[in-house]
């Protein structure tokens, strides 16, 4: 399962309607394997839909998320003032930073 973040923008800083998640869920096709959706504002880039999708690969999950979001925006009049800015899996940078620090520390010990 992949968590794909879809970032949305609107003209004039409109807020997403309260029923956005149900609109997105209803727009999902069975072959997109949407399991769950969440919505929040990240405070920096705007509105974010979190889409949990079952897919064999990351690329397929991202492709399904783009198709689903664009369909939901196109088919629902209350969402047509929004546009999809980006859609992808967020990298857990803190995990990789910790791994890098650990590897660097081990390397420095080996050098001594």
PDB file of C-alpha atoms in Angstrom:
ATOM      1  CA  UNK A   1       0.000   0.000   0.000  1.00  0.00           C
ATOM      2  CA  UNK A   2       1.207   3.490  -0.835  1.00  0.00           C
ATOM      3  CA  UNK A   3       0.256   6.847   0.644  1.00  0.00           C
ATOM      4  CA  UNK A   4       0.188   9.355  -2.202  1.00  0.00           C
ATOM      5  CA  UNK A   5      -0.107  13.072  -1.437  1.00  0.00           C
ATOM      6  CA  UNK A   6      -2.097  15.139  -3.904  1.00  0.00           C
ATOM      7  CA  UNK A   7      -1.559  18.882  -3.469  1.00  0.00           C
ATOM      8  CA  UNK A   8      -4.353  21.164  -4.627  1.00  0.00           C
ATOM      9  CA  UNK A   9      -4.569  24.903  -5.215  1.00  0.00           C
ATOM     10  CA  UNK A  10      -7.496  27.170  -5.932  1.00  0.00           C
ATOM     11  CA  UNK A  11      -7.987  30.588  -7.424  1.00  0.00           C
ATOM     12  CA  UNK A  12      -8.673  32.918  -4.535  1.00  0.00           C
ATOM     13  CA  UNK A  13      -7.704  30.581  -1.681  1.00  0.00           C
ATOM     14  CA  UNK A  14     -11.053  28.781  -1.574  1.00  0.00           C
ATOM     15  CA  UNK A  15     -11.528  26.075   1.022  1.00  0.00           C
ATOM     16  CA  UNK A  16     -12.298  22.529   0.010  1.00  0.00           C
ATOM     17  CA  UNK A  17     -15.931  21.632   0.655  1.00  0.00           C
ATOM     18  CA  UNK A  18     -16.641  19.472   3.705  1.00  0.00           C
ATOM     19  CA  UNK A  19     -17.754  16.583   1.475  1.00  0.00           C
ATOM     20  CA  UNK A  20     -14.522  16.505  -0.581  1.00  0.00           C
ATOM     21  CA  UNK A  21     -13.447  13.105   0.706  1.00  0.00           C
ATOM     22  CA  UNK A  22     -16.750  11.500  -0.214  1.00  0.00           C
ATOM     23  CA  UNK A  23     -16.594  13.120  -3.675  1.00  0.00           C
ATOM     24  CA  UNK A  24     -13.089  11.754  -4.217  1.00  0.00           C
ATOM     25  CA  UNK A  25     -14.057   8.321  -2.898  1.00  0.00           C
ATOM     26  CA  UNK A  26     -17.090   8.174  -5.194  1.00  0.00           C
ATOM     27  CA  UNK A  27     -14.908   9.161  -8.169  1.00  0.00           C
ATOM     28  CA  UNK A  28     -12.544   6.238  -7.560  1.00  0.00           C
ATOM     29  CA  UNK A  29     -12.742   3.324  -9.956  1.00  0.00           C
ATOM     30  CA  UNK A  30     -12.345  -0.240  -8.668  1.00  0.00           C
ATOM     31  CA  UNK A  31      -9.074  -0.726 -10.604  1.00  0.00           C
ATOM     32  CA  UNK A  32      -7.503   2.219  -8.703  1.00  0.00           C
ATOM     33  CA  UNK A  33      -7.777   0.303  -5.415  1.00  0.00           C
ATOM     34  CA  UNK A  34      -8.374   3.338  -3.195  1.00  0.00           C
ATOM     35  CA  UNK A  35      -8.432   2.068   0.392  1.00  0.00           C
ATOM     36  CA  UNK A  36      -8.739   5.293   2.365  1.00  0.00           C
ATOM     37  CA  UNK A  37      -8.493   9.055   1.900  1.00  0.00           C
ATOM     38  CA  UNK A  38      -7.640  11.881   4.305  1.00  0.00           C
ATOM     39  CA  UNK A  39      -7.504  15.645   3.851  1.00  0.00           C
ATOM     40  CA  UNK A  40      -5.521  18.398   5.571  1.00  0.00           C
ATOM     41  CA  UNK A  41      -3.717  21.662   5.046  1.00  0.00           C
ATOM     42  CA  UNK A  42       0.045  21.502   5.272  1.00  0.00           C
ATOM     43  CA  UNK A  43       0.313  25.224   6.024  1.00  0.00           C
ATOM     44  CA  UNK A  44       2.965  25.726   3.360  1.00  0.00           C
ATOM     45  CA  UNK A  45       1.706  24.648  -0.033  1.00  0.00           C
ATOM     46  CA  UNK A  46      -1.993  24.477   0.708  1.00  0.00           C
ATOM     47  CA  UNK A  47      -4.479  21.648   0.596  1.00  0.00           C
ATOM     48  CA  UNK A  48      -3.427  18.020   0.621  1.00  0.00           C
ATOM     49  CA  UNK A  49      -5.362  14.842  -0.076  1.00  0.00           C
ATOM     50  CA  UNK A  50      -3.727  11.710   1.286  1.00  0.00           C
ATOM     51  CA  UNK A  51      -4.706   8.701  -0.813  1.00  0.00           C
ATOM     52  CA  UNK A  52      -3.960   5.190   0.425  1.00  0.00           C
ATOM     53  CA  UNK A  53      -3.797   2.968  -2.645  1.00  0.00           C
ATOM     54  CA  UNK A  54      -3.041  -0.713  -3.154  1.00  0.00           C
ATOM     55  CA  UNK A  55      -0.726  -1.037  -6.127  1.00  0.00           C
ATOM     56  CA  UNK A  56       2.083  -3.341  -7.204  1.00  0.00           C
ATOM     57  CA  UNK A  57       4.514  -0.435  -7.747  1.00  0.00           C
ATOM     58  CA  UNK A  58       5.033   3.138  -6.654  1.00  0.00           C
ATOM     59  CA  UNK A  59       4.641   4.368 -10.235  1.00  0.00           C
ATOM     60  CA  UNK A  60       1.258   2.638 -10.563  1.00  0.00           C
ATOM     61  CA  UNK A  61       0.047   4.108  -7.263  1.00  0.00           C
ATOM     62  CA  UNK A  62       1.053   7.615  -8.323  1.00  0.00           C
ATOM     63  CA  UNK A  63      -0.531   7.176 -11.746  1.00  0.00           C
ATOM     64  CA  UNK A  64      -3.796   5.988 -10.182  1.00  0.00           C
ATOM     65  CA  UNK A  65      -3.769   8.920  -7.744  1.00  0.00           C
ATOM     66  CA  UNK A  66      -3.297  11.476 -10.531  1.00  0.00           C
ATOM     67  CA  UNK A  67      -6.099   9.942 -12.591  1.00  0.00           C
ATOM     68  CA  UNK A  68      -8.431   9.768  -9.588  1.00  0.00           C
ATOM     69  CA  UNK A  69      -7.780  13.346  -8.480  1.00  0.00           C
ATOM     70  CA  UNK A  70      -8.146  14.801 -11.939  1.00  0.00           C
ATOM     71  CA  UNK A  71     -11.391  12.885 -12.465  1.00  0.00           C
ATOM     72  CA  UNK A  72     -12.767  14.089  -9.116  1.00  0.00           C
ATOM     73  CA  UNK A  73     -11.860  17.708  -9.961  1.00  0.00           C
ATOM     74  CA  UNK A  74     -13.390  17.459 -13.437  1.00  0.00           C
ATOM     75  CA  UNK A  75     -16.604  15.650 -12.472  1.00  0.00           C
ATOM     76  CA  UNK A  76     -17.625  17.646  -9.403  1.00  0.00           C
ATOM     77  CA  UNK A  77     -18.699  21.260  -9.928  1.00  0.00           C
ATOM     78  CA  UNK A  78     -17.750  22.268  -6.362  1.00  0.00           C
ATOM     79  CA  UNK A  79     -14.169  21.084  -6.982  1.00  0.00           C
ATOM     80  CA  UNK A  80     -13.659  22.660 -10.403  1.00  0.00           C
ATOM     81  CA  UNK A  81     -12.099  25.820  -8.960  1.00  0.00           C
ATOM     82  CA  UNK A  82      -9.191  23.671  -7.727  1.00  0.00           C
ATOM     83  CA  UNK A  83      -6.274  22.308  -9.702  1.00  0.00           C
ATOM     84  CA  UNK A  84      -3.867  19.472  -9.032  1.00  0.00           C
ATOM     85  CA  UNK A  85      -0.425  20.968  -8.362  1.00  0.00           C
ATOM     86  CA  UNK A  86       1.532  17.811  -7.593  1.00  0.00           C
ATOM     87  CA  UNK A  87       0.898  14.206  -6.799  1.00  0.00           C
ATOM     88  CA  UNK A  88       3.437  11.790  -5.367  1.00  0.00           C
ATOM     89  CA  UNK A  89       4.662   9.760  -2.457  1.00  0.00           C
ATOM     90  CA  UNK A  90       6.357  11.876   0.183  1.00  0.00           C
ATOM     91  CA  UNK A  91       9.813  10.686   1.108  1.00  0.00           C
ATOM     92  CA  UNK A  92      10.321  10.094   4.839  1.00  0.00           C
ATOM     93  CA  UNK A  93      13.432  12.262   4.989  1.00  0.00           C
ATOM     94  CA  UNK A  94      13.887  12.048   8.754  1.00  0.00           C
ATOM     95  CA  UNK A  95      14.337   8.258   8.492  1.00  0.00           C
ATOM     96  CA  UNK A  96      17.002   8.601   5.811  1.00  0.00           C
ATOM     97  CA  UNK A  97      18.741  11.416   7.683  1.00  0.00           C
ATOM     98  CA  UNK A  98      19.025   9.149  10.732  1.00  0.00           C
ATOM     99  CA  UNK A  99      20.399   6.336   8.570  1.00  0.00           C
ATOM    100  CA  UNK A 100      22.951   8.701   7.053  1.00  0.00           C
ATOM    101  CA  UNK A 101      24.040   9.964  10.477  1.00  0.00           C
ATOM    102  CA  UNK A 102      24.440   6.389  11.713  1.00  0.00           C
ATOM    103  CA  UNK A 103      26.452   5.366   8.651  1.00  0.00           C
ATOM    104  CA  UNK A 104      28.627   8.466   8.911  1.00  0.00           C
ATOM    105  CA  UNK A 105      29.313   7.791  12.601  1.00  0.00           C
ATOM    106  CA  UNK A 106      30.268   4.162  11.841  1.00  0.00           C
ATOM    107  CA  UNK A 107      32.545   5.292   9.027  1.00  0.00           C
ATOM    108  CA  UNK A 108      34.270   7.835  11.277  1.00  0.00           C
ATOM    109  CA  UNK A 109      34.868   5.151  13.940  1.00  0.00           C
ATOM    110  CA  UNK A 110      36.408   2.846  11.328  1.00  0.00           C
ATOM    111  CA  UNK A 111      38.747   5.651  10.249  1.00  0.00           C
ATOM    112  CA  UNK A 112      40.128   6.130  13.769  1.00  0.00           C
TER     113      UNK A 112
END
